[in-house]
GROMACS .gro file of C-alpha atoms in nm:
model
  368
    1MET     CA    1  -0.974  -4.810  -6.026
    2ALA     CA    2  -0.982  -4.927  -6.366
    3THR     CA    3  -0.715  -5.135  -6.547
    4LEU     CA    4  -0.626  -5.115  -6.910
    5THR     CA    5  -0.572  -5.514  -6.931
    6ALA     CA    6  -0.960  -5.541  -6.850
    7ALA     CA    7  -1.082  -5.312  -7.134
    8ARG     CA    8  -1.274  -5.437  -7.406
    9ARG     CA    9  -1.259  -5.127  -7.598
   10VAL     CA   10  -1.035  -4.820  -7.560
   11VAL     CA   11  -1.032  -4.462  -7.706
   12ILE     CA   12  -0.691  -4.290  -7.660
   13LYS     CA   13  -0.679  -3.904  -7.711
   14ILE     CA   14  -0.354  -3.775  -7.841
   15GLY     CA   15  -0.291  -3.416  -7.833
   16SER     CA   16  -0.066  -3.207  -8.087
   17ALA     CA   17   0.213  -3.130  -7.822
   18LEU     CA   18   0.272  -3.497  -7.778
   19LEU     CA   19   0.284  -3.578  -8.137
   20VAL     CA   20   0.438  -3.274  -8.307
   21ASP     CA   21   0.765  -3.064  -8.177
   22ARG     CA   22   0.622  -2.722  -8.148
   23ALA     CA   23   0.962  -2.567  -8.216
   24THR     CA   24   1.025  -2.754  -8.541
   25GLY     CA   25   0.688  -2.847  -8.653
   26GLN     CA   26   0.848  -3.222  -8.705
   27LEU     CA   27   0.678  -3.530  -8.611
   28ARG     CA   28   0.808  -3.677  -8.285
   29ALA     CA   29   0.857  -4.020  -8.456
   30ASP     CA   30   1.023  -4.197  -8.170
   31TRP     CA   31   0.736  -4.121  -7.957
   32LEU     CA   32   0.463  -4.248  -8.195
   33HIS     CA   33   0.648  -4.549  -8.253
   34ALA     CA   34   0.662  -4.625  -7.880
   35LEU     CA   35   0.289  -4.562  -7.873
   36ALA     CA   36   0.247  -4.806  -8.153
   37GLU     CA   37   0.387  -5.066  -7.929
   38ASP     CA   38   0.114  -4.994  -7.660
   39VAL     CA   39  -0.152  -5.022  -7.935
   40ARG     CA   40  -0.008  -5.367  -8.032
   41TRP     CA   41   0.018  -5.459  -7.660
   42LEU     CA   42  -0.348  -5.370  -7.611
   43LYS     CA   43  -0.495  -5.538  -7.921
   44GLY     CA   44  -0.294  -5.842  -7.822
   45LEU     CA   45  -0.485  -5.846  -7.500
   46GLY     CA   46  -0.818  -5.847  -7.717
   47ALA     CA   47  -0.911  -5.484  -7.689
   48ASP     CA   48  -1.033  -5.258  -7.975
   49VAL     CA   49  -0.850  -4.959  -7.992
   50VAL     CA   50  -0.941  -4.595  -8.145
   51LEU     CA   51  -0.702  -4.301  -8.137
   52VAL     CA   52  -0.836  -3.957  -8.148
   53SER     CA   53  -0.556  -3.755  -8.268
   54SER     CA   54  -0.456  -3.403  -8.305
   55GLY     CA   55  -0.163  -3.278  -8.511
   56SER     CA   56  -0.271  -3.199  -8.850
   57ILE     CA   57  -0.282  -2.830  -8.843
   58ALA     CA   58   0.087  -2.842  -8.645
   59LEU     CA   59   0.224  -3.060  -8.913
   60GLY     CA   60   0.082  -2.848  -9.213
   61ARG     CA   61   0.187  -2.529  -9.034
   62GLY     CA   62   0.545  -2.631  -9.057
   63VAL     CA   63   0.525  -2.751  -9.425
   64LEU     CA   64   0.354  -2.428  -9.557
   65GLY     CA   65   0.592  -2.213  -9.337
   66LEU     CA   66   0.307  -2.048  -9.140
   67PRO     CA   67   0.368  -1.866  -8.806
   68LEU     CA   68   0.339  -2.015  -8.466
   69THR     CA   69   0.111  -1.744  -8.381
   70THR     CA   70  -0.288  -1.794  -8.410
   71LEU     CA   71  -0.380  -1.846  -8.769
   72ALA     CA   72  -0.694  -1.720  -8.941
   73LEU     CA   73  -0.952  -1.975  -9.006
   74GLU     CA   74  -0.860  -2.036  -9.389
   75GLN     CA   75  -0.507  -2.048  -9.290
   76SER     CA   76  -0.575  -2.342  -9.013
   77GLN     CA   77  -0.794  -2.504  -9.279
   78ALA     CA   78  -0.537  -2.492  -9.541
   79ALA     CA   79  -0.279  -2.614  -9.286
   80ALA     CA   80  -0.519  -2.907  -9.174
   81ALA     CA   81  -0.555  -3.011  -9.540
   82VAL     CA   82  -0.184  -3.030  -9.604
   83GLY     CA   83  -0.108  -3.181  -9.257
   84GLN     CA   84  -0.394  -3.453  -9.247
   85ILE     CA   85  -0.222  -3.666  -9.526
   86ARG     CA   86   0.093  -3.670  -9.332
   87LEU     CA   87  -0.062  -3.747  -9.009
   88ALA     CA   88  -0.246  -4.046  -9.161
   89ARG     CA   89   0.071  -4.156  -9.314
   90ALA     CA   90   0.249  -4.131  -9.016
   91TYR     CA   91   0.012  -4.345  -8.812
   92GLU     CA   92   0.014  -4.605  -9.103
   93GLU     CA   93   0.410  -4.618  -9.092
   94ALA     CA   94   0.396  -4.669  -8.714
   95LEU     CA   95   0.118  -4.930  -8.682
   96GLN     CA   96   0.182  -5.149  -9.006
   97PRO     CA   97   0.498  -5.311  -8.880
   98HIS     CA   98   0.285  -5.461  -8.627
   99GLY     CA   99   0.019  -5.598  -8.888
  100ILE     CA  100  -0.222  -5.350  -8.776
  101THR     CA  101  -0.439  -5.168  -9.054
  102THR     CA  102  -0.539  -4.811  -8.979
  103ALA     CA  103  -0.824  -4.606  -9.106
  104GLN     CA  104  -0.870  -4.221  -9.131
  105VAL     CA  105  -1.194  -4.093  -9.004
  106LEU     CA  106  -1.302  -3.725  -9.004
  107VAL     CA  107  -1.565  -3.574  -8.815
  108THR     CA  108  -1.747  -3.266  -8.713
  109LEU     CA  109  -1.979  -3.180  -8.459
  110GLU     CA  110  -2.261  -3.200  -8.690
  111ASP     CA  111  -2.189  -3.567  -8.716
  112SER     CA  112  -2.264  -3.663  -8.330
  113ALA     CA  113  -2.571  -3.383  -8.306
  114ASP     CA  114  -2.743  -3.533  -8.614
  115ARG     CA  115  -2.892  -3.875  -8.531
  116ARG     CA  116  -2.871  -3.996  -8.886
  117ARG     CA  117  -2.504  -3.890  -8.926
  118TYR     CA  118  -2.432  -4.077  -8.561
  119LEU     CA  119  -2.574  -4.367  -8.686
  120ASN     CA  120  -2.369  -4.377  -9.005
  121SER     CA  121  -2.071  -4.293  -8.791
  122ARG     CA  122  -2.150  -4.561  -8.554
  123ALA     CA  123  -2.209  -4.819  -8.837
  124THR     CA  124  -1.874  -4.725  -9.011
  125MET     CA  125  -1.672  -4.750  -8.672
  126GLU     CA  126  -1.834  -5.082  -8.563
  127THR     CA  127  -1.758  -5.226  -8.921
  128LEU     CA  128  -1.371  -5.105  -8.901
  129LEU     CA  129  -1.335  -5.214  -8.543
  130GLY     CA  130  -1.478  -5.562  -8.633
  131LEU     CA  131  -1.247  -5.604  -8.892
  132GLY     CA  132  -0.951  -5.545  -8.643
  133VAL     CA  133  -0.874  -5.177  -8.776
  134VAL     CA  134  -0.757  -4.895  -8.552
  135PRO     CA  135  -0.942  -4.587  -8.659
  136ILE     CA  136  -0.761  -4.252  -8.638
  137VAL     CA  137  -1.020  -3.998  -8.561
  138ASN     CA  138  -0.987  -3.624  -8.602
  139GLU     CA  139  -1.192  -3.329  -8.620
  140ASN     CA  140  -1.237  -3.220  -8.997
  141ASP     CA  141  -1.067  -2.898  -8.970
  142THR     CA  142  -1.054  -2.841  -9.350
  143VAL     CA  143  -1.440  -2.774  -9.357
  144ALA     CA  144  -1.537  -2.713  -8.965
  145THR     CA  145  -1.616  -2.356  -8.890
  146ASP     CA  146  -1.691  -2.256  -8.519
  147GLU     CA  147  -2.053  -2.336  -8.532
  148ILE     CA  148  -2.002  -2.692  -8.606
  149ARG     CA  149  -1.664  -2.752  -8.410
  150PHE     CA  150  -1.602  -2.940  -8.092
  151GLY     CA  151  -1.346  -2.710  -8.041
  152ASP     CA  152  -1.129  -2.923  -7.850
  153ASN     CA  153  -1.019  -3.308  -7.881
  154ASP     CA  154  -1.104  -3.394  -7.510
  155ARG     CA  155  -1.476  -3.350  -7.588
  156LEU     CA  156  -1.438  -3.498  -7.922
  157ALA     CA  157  -1.269  -3.814  -7.774
  158ALA     CA  158  -1.538  -3.849  -7.509
  159GLN     CA  159  -1.831  -3.829  -7.783
  160ILE     CA  160  -1.618  -4.098  -8.000
  161ALA     CA  161  -1.606  -4.313  -7.683
  162VAL     CA  162  -1.992  -4.289  -7.663
  163THR     CA  163  -2.040  -4.344  -8.023
  164VAL     CA  164  -1.826  -4.683  -8.032
  165GLY     CA  165  -1.936  -4.776  -7.681
  166ALA     CA  166  -1.591  -4.775  -7.527
  167ASP     CA  167  -1.552  -4.880  -7.174
  168GLN     CA  168  -1.238  -4.683  -7.124
  169LEU     CA  169  -1.109  -4.350  -7.238
  170ILE     CA  170  -0.748  -4.213  -7.178
  171LEU     CA  171  -0.684  -3.849  -7.227
  172LEU     CA  172  -0.287  -3.842  -7.263
  173SER     CA  173  -0.195  -3.503  -7.132
  174ASP     CA  174   0.077  -3.256  -7.035
  175VAL     CA  175  -0.033  -3.334  -6.660
  176ASP     CA  176  -0.051  -3.619  -6.484
  177GLY     CA  177  -0.410  -3.608  -6.340
  178PHE     CA  178  -0.668  -3.387  -6.203
  179TYR     CA  179  -0.542  -3.138  -5.921
  180SER     CA  180  -0.712  -2.945  -5.665
  181GLY     CA  181  -0.566  -2.638  -5.815
  182ASN     CA  182  -0.309  -2.565  -6.084
  183PRO     CA  183   0.020  -2.727  -5.971
  184ALA     CA  184   0.206  -2.480  -6.161
  185ASP     CA  185   0.094  -2.181  -5.957
  186ASP     CA  186  -0.032  -2.376  -5.622
  187PRO     CA  187   0.247  -2.592  -5.449
  188LYS     CA  188  -0.021  -2.712  -5.226
  189ALA     CA  189  -0.222  -2.884  -5.496
  190THR     CA  190  -0.284  -3.239  -5.490
  191ARG     CA  191  -0.387  -3.513  -5.731
  192TYR     CA  192  -0.685  -3.723  -5.724
  193ASP     CA  193  -0.627  -4.065  -5.787
  194THR     CA  194  -1.001  -4.154  -5.831
  195ILE     CA  195  -1.315  -3.928  -5.869
  196GLU     CA  196  -1.644  -4.097  -5.826
  197GLN     CA  197  -1.867  -3.797  -5.869
  198ILE     CA  198  -1.813  -3.461  -6.064
  199THR     CA  199  -1.955  -3.246  -5.775
  200PRO     CA  200  -1.976  -2.866  -5.806
  201GLU     CA  201  -1.672  -2.850  -5.556
  202ILE     CA  202  -1.464  -3.047  -5.827
  203GLU     CA  203  -1.612  -2.821  -6.115
  204ALA     CA  204  -1.478  -2.520  -5.911
  205MET     CA  205  -1.142  -2.668  -5.899
  206ALA     CA  206  -1.094  -2.675  -6.259
  207GLY     CA  207  -1.133  -2.295  -6.308
  208ASP     CA  208  -1.189  -2.146  -6.660
  209ALA     CA  209  -1.148  -2.316  -6.990
  210GLY     CA  210  -0.816  -2.180  -7.036
  211SER     CA  211  -0.673  -2.204  -6.695
  212GLY     CA  212  -0.516  -2.573  -6.714
  213LEU     CA  213  -0.178  -2.659  -6.824
  214SER     CA  214  -0.308  -2.801  -7.173
  215LYS     CA  215  -0.512  -2.621  -7.431
  216GLY     CA  216  -0.854  -2.612  -7.311
  217GLY     CA  217  -0.750  -2.656  -6.956
  218MET     CA  218  -0.897  -2.889  -6.709
  219LYS     CA  219  -1.252  -2.757  -6.763
  220THR     CA  220  -1.289  -2.935  -7.099
  221LYS     CA  221  -1.147  -3.261  -6.963
  222LEU     CA  222  -1.396  -3.242  -6.677
  223MET     CA  223  -1.663  -3.204  -6.953
  224ALA     CA  224  -1.538  -3.497  -7.144
  225ALA     CA  225  -1.540  -3.717  -6.809
  226ARG     CA  226  -1.900  -3.602  -6.755
  227THR     CA  227  -1.985  -3.730  -7.118
  228ALA     CA  228  -1.790  -4.048  -7.102
  229THR     CA  229  -1.907  -4.157  -6.753
  230ALA     CA  230  -2.262  -4.091  -6.812
  231ALA     CA  231  -2.242  -4.354  -7.092
  232GLY     CA  232  -2.075  -4.620  -6.897
  233CYS     CA  233  -1.683  -4.529  -6.987
  234ALA     CA  234  -1.445  -4.477  -6.724
  235MET     CA  235  -1.182  -4.198  -6.798
  236ALA     CA  236  -0.827  -4.135  -6.702
  237ILE     CA  237  -0.613  -3.839  -6.744
  238THR     CA  238  -0.224  -3.904  -6.746
  239GLU     CA  239   0.083  -3.775  -6.844
  240GLY     CA  240   0.153  -3.867  -7.223
  241SER     CA  241   0.511  -3.755  -7.302
  242VAL     CA  242   0.676  -4.055  -7.161
  243GLN     CA  243   0.752  -4.343  -7.396
  244ARG     CA  244   0.503  -4.591  -7.398
  245PRO     CA  245   0.248  -4.406  -7.174
  246LEU     CA  246  -0.030  -4.660  -7.186
  247LEU     CA  247   0.203  -4.946  -7.050
  248ALA     CA  248   0.331  -4.701  -6.777
  249LEU     CA  249  -0.039  -4.612  -6.701
  250GLN     CA  250  -0.095  -4.994  -6.648
  251ASN     CA  251   0.210  -5.005  -6.439
  252GLY     CA  252   0.116  -4.758  -6.190
  253ALA     CA  253   0.198  -4.420  -6.338
  254ASN     CA  254   0.043  -4.121  -6.198
  255ALA     CA  255  -0.319  -4.075  -6.324
  256THR     CA  256  -0.694  -3.978  -6.239
  257TRP     CA  257  -0.935  -4.227  -6.317
  258PHE     CA  258  -1.325  -4.106  -6.341
  259THR     CA  259  -1.547  -4.383  -6.232
  260ALA     CA  260  -1.843  -4.498  -6.460
  261HIS     CA  261  -2.114  -4.638  -6.263
  262SER     CA  262  -2.259  -4.858  -6.537
  263ASP     CA  263  -2.134  -5.039  -6.840
  264PRO     CA  264  -2.174  -4.882  -7.178
  265GLN     CA  265  -2.414  -5.104  -7.318
  266ALA     CA  266  -2.645  -5.039  -7.029
  267ALA     CA  267  -2.628  -4.678  -7.041
  268ARG     CA  268  -2.689  -4.670  -7.407
  269LYS     CA  269  -3.007  -4.871  -7.371
  270ARG     CA  270  -3.141  -4.634  -7.096
  271TRP     CA  271  -3.075  -4.336  -7.337
  272ILE     CA  272  -3.262  -4.505  -7.613
  273ALA     CA  273  -3.540  -4.592  -7.389
  274ALA     CA  274  -3.581  -4.244  -7.263
  275MET     CA  275  -3.651  -4.129  -7.639
  276LYS     CA  276  -3.997  -4.047  -7.755
  277PRO     CA  277  -4.092  -4.279  -8.024
  278ARG     CA  278  -4.190  -4.114  -8.364
  279GLY     CA  279  -4.368  -4.415  -8.501
  280SER     CA  280  -4.383  -4.790  -8.453
  281VAL     CA  281  -4.369  -5.149  -8.621
  282THR     CA  282  -4.558  -5.447  -8.561
  283LEU     CA  283  -4.359  -5.778  -8.558
  284ASP     CA  284  -4.451  -6.117  -8.631
  285ALA     CA  285  -4.412  -6.409  -8.368
  286GLY     CA  286  -4.095  -6.508  -8.511
  287ALA     CA  287  -3.943  -6.158  -8.468
  288VAL     CA  288  -4.056  -6.120  -8.130
  289ALA     CA  289  -3.907  -6.445  -8.030
  290ALA     CA  290  -3.568  -6.352  -8.204
  291MET     CA  291  -3.579  -6.014  -8.005
  292SER     CA  292  -3.600  -6.204  -7.670
  293ARG     CA  293  -3.284  -6.405  -7.792
  294GLY     CA  294  -3.111  -6.089  -7.841
  295LYS     CA  295  -3.118  -6.068  -8.229
  296SER     CA  296  -3.149  -5.778  -8.437
  297LEU     CA  297  -3.500  -5.681  -8.620
  298LEU     CA  298  -3.480  -5.786  -8.985
  299PRO     CA  299  -3.750  -5.637  -9.239
  300ALA     CA  300  -3.868  -5.991  -9.279
  301GLY     CA  301  -4.021  -5.996  -8.932
  302ILE     CA  302  -4.225  -5.679  -8.976
  303THR     CA  303  -4.616  -5.695  -9.055
  304GLY     CA  304  -4.701  -5.330  -9.023
  305VAL     CA  305  -4.566  -4.971  -9.008
  306THR     CA  306  -4.734  -4.678  -8.864
  307GLY     CA  307  -4.610  -4.313  -8.812
  308THR     CA  308  -4.382  -4.078  -8.981
  309PHE     CA  309  -4.015  -4.141  -8.889
  310GLU     CA  310  -3.685  -4.083  -9.033
  311ARG     CA  311  -3.388  -4.260  -9.017
  312GLY     CA  312  -3.224  -4.237  -8.662
  313ASP     CA  313  -3.559  -4.190  -8.506
  314SER     CA  314  -3.663  -4.385  -8.213
  315ILE     CA  315  -3.972  -4.610  -8.300
  316SER     CA  316  -4.167  -4.871  -8.091
  317MET     CA  317  -4.175  -5.225  -8.153
  318LEU     CA  318  -4.504  -5.390  -8.120
  319ASP     CA  319  -4.627  -5.757  -8.100
  320SER     CA  320  -4.928  -5.896  -8.302
  321ARG     CA  321  -5.171  -5.763  -7.998
  322GLY     CA  322  -5.008  -5.428  -8.020
  323HIS     CA  323  -4.824  -5.440  -7.693
  324SER     CA  324  -4.484  -5.274  -7.700
  325ILE     CA  325  -4.184  -5.508  -7.652
  326GLY     CA  326  -3.941  -5.221  -7.649
  327THR     CA  327  -3.792  -4.914  -7.858
  328GLY     CA  328  -3.500  -4.882  -8.117
  329LEU     CA  329  -3.337  -4.642  -8.342
  330THR     CA  330  -3.454  -4.741  -8.698
  331ARG     CA  331  -3.198  -4.755  -8.980
  332TYR     CA  332  -3.496  -4.670  -9.228
  333SER     CA  333  -3.737  -4.417  -9.304
  334ALA     CA  334  -4.127  -4.514  -9.232
  335LEU     CA  335  -4.154  -4.483  -9.631
  336GLU     CA  336  -3.856  -4.744  -9.669
  337ALA     CA  337  -3.963  -4.970  -9.385
  338ALA     CA  338  -4.315  -5.012  -9.543
  339GLN     CA  339  -4.160  -5.106  -9.887
  340ILE     CA  340  -3.935  -5.366  -9.733
  341LYS     CA  341  -4.144  -5.496  -9.459
  342GLY     CA  342  -4.167  -5.879  -9.485
  343HIS     CA  343  -3.906  -5.925  -9.717
  344GLN     CA  344  -3.566  -6.111  -9.677
  345SER     CA  345  -3.275  -5.853  -9.634
  346ALA     CA  346  -3.121  -5.975  -9.950
  347LYS     CA  347  -3.406  -5.815 -10.153
  348ILE     CA  348  -3.376  -5.481  -9.980
  349GLU     CA  349  -3.129  -5.331 -10.282
  350GLU     CA  350  -3.399  -5.452 -10.547
  351ILE     CA  351  -3.682  -5.303 -10.380
  352LEU     CA  352  -3.538  -4.950 -10.305
  353GLY     CA  353  -3.319  -4.925 -10.574
  354TYR     CA  354  -3.004  -4.869 -10.365
  355PRO     CA  355  -2.812  -5.103 -10.107
  356GLY     CA  356  -2.917  -5.075  -9.742
  357ARG     CA  357  -2.838  -5.218  -9.418
  358ALA     CA  358  -2.952  -5.588  -9.325
  359ALA     CA  359  -3.120  -5.478  -9.015
  360LEU     CA  360  -3.419  -5.236  -8.954
  361ILE     CA  361  -3.325  -5.216  -8.592
  362HIS     CA  362  -2.970  -5.347  -8.476
  363ARG     CA  363  -2.961  -5.519  -8.159
  364ASP     CA  364  -2.718  -5.261  -8.020
  365ASP     CA  365  -2.989  -4.992  -8.111
  366MET     CA  366  -3.270  -5.124  -7.928
  367ALA     CA  367  -3.402  -5.123  -7.552
  368LEU     CA  368  -3.643  -5.398  -7.475
   0.00000   0.00000   0.00000
């Protein structure tokens, strides 16, 4: 079973019902400030923390006086626009006393489905985490329509966990784990402490998407678990309404842990290695040696570019004899790569006319 004190990078999903009182539409400030204590505790242990938080529509609905019934799309988007400001401010005010800087990151399904956007999101998140910032991530409800929505924050949180290479994903829920049936209806339902594999039998226990206690039900949580664990990220479902729910989880609160069978970096490299390359770059001896030491591929080490590829595509890295030493996700198109090959990274802006990233392929985006 995983333990939070061993986590290197944690993604925590927070639902609207935990953050906003449904009856009044007001923020549950005491709960949020207690959660901030948990975030401070985790960061004190050396972990990076990302919060995936609902709540913008719930907060905005109250401000605008909209009914508690299902809202029309344009009403939801208006509520999100109003509520998002308040949500970001609430997190800032809760975490700032602990010396923690926050950032607001709004995404849609397109940002993970499109490789170029995915790489942009990953680079931004990596930079924020490297600077010690706690990103507050939410679906961009002000612009998202059904075609480009995740639809629930369980799956959004799982995708964010994959994007940032998290080793643990915690779903703070209104139920204390995964049960063999809905405990509200079935007194014989039993909770699983650990699930090693998501079998057809486990899937059958989840029922339909709307049958669980929380919005989306257990089916969406299983989908999130499948995404996370395949990427080397363990996932827990635990009851979130208690004060300091993360410390409670560490101290043995009821939960179900879904086991990851590899680490995030190894899973990511397998994913990259399985992609079909769209082109290739030839490396000089110095770059090949740098690759073997785990370095990123810089433009200065490239002697040739072949194929037609765009930013985010998989390309092969070849030595001077044409032998492949691995594949990676390029941060430049074939045209751009051809222009900057052989040049120092400091010259990229001068050559292309706009600033670029120092590496053509970052070490985290390659499989050797």
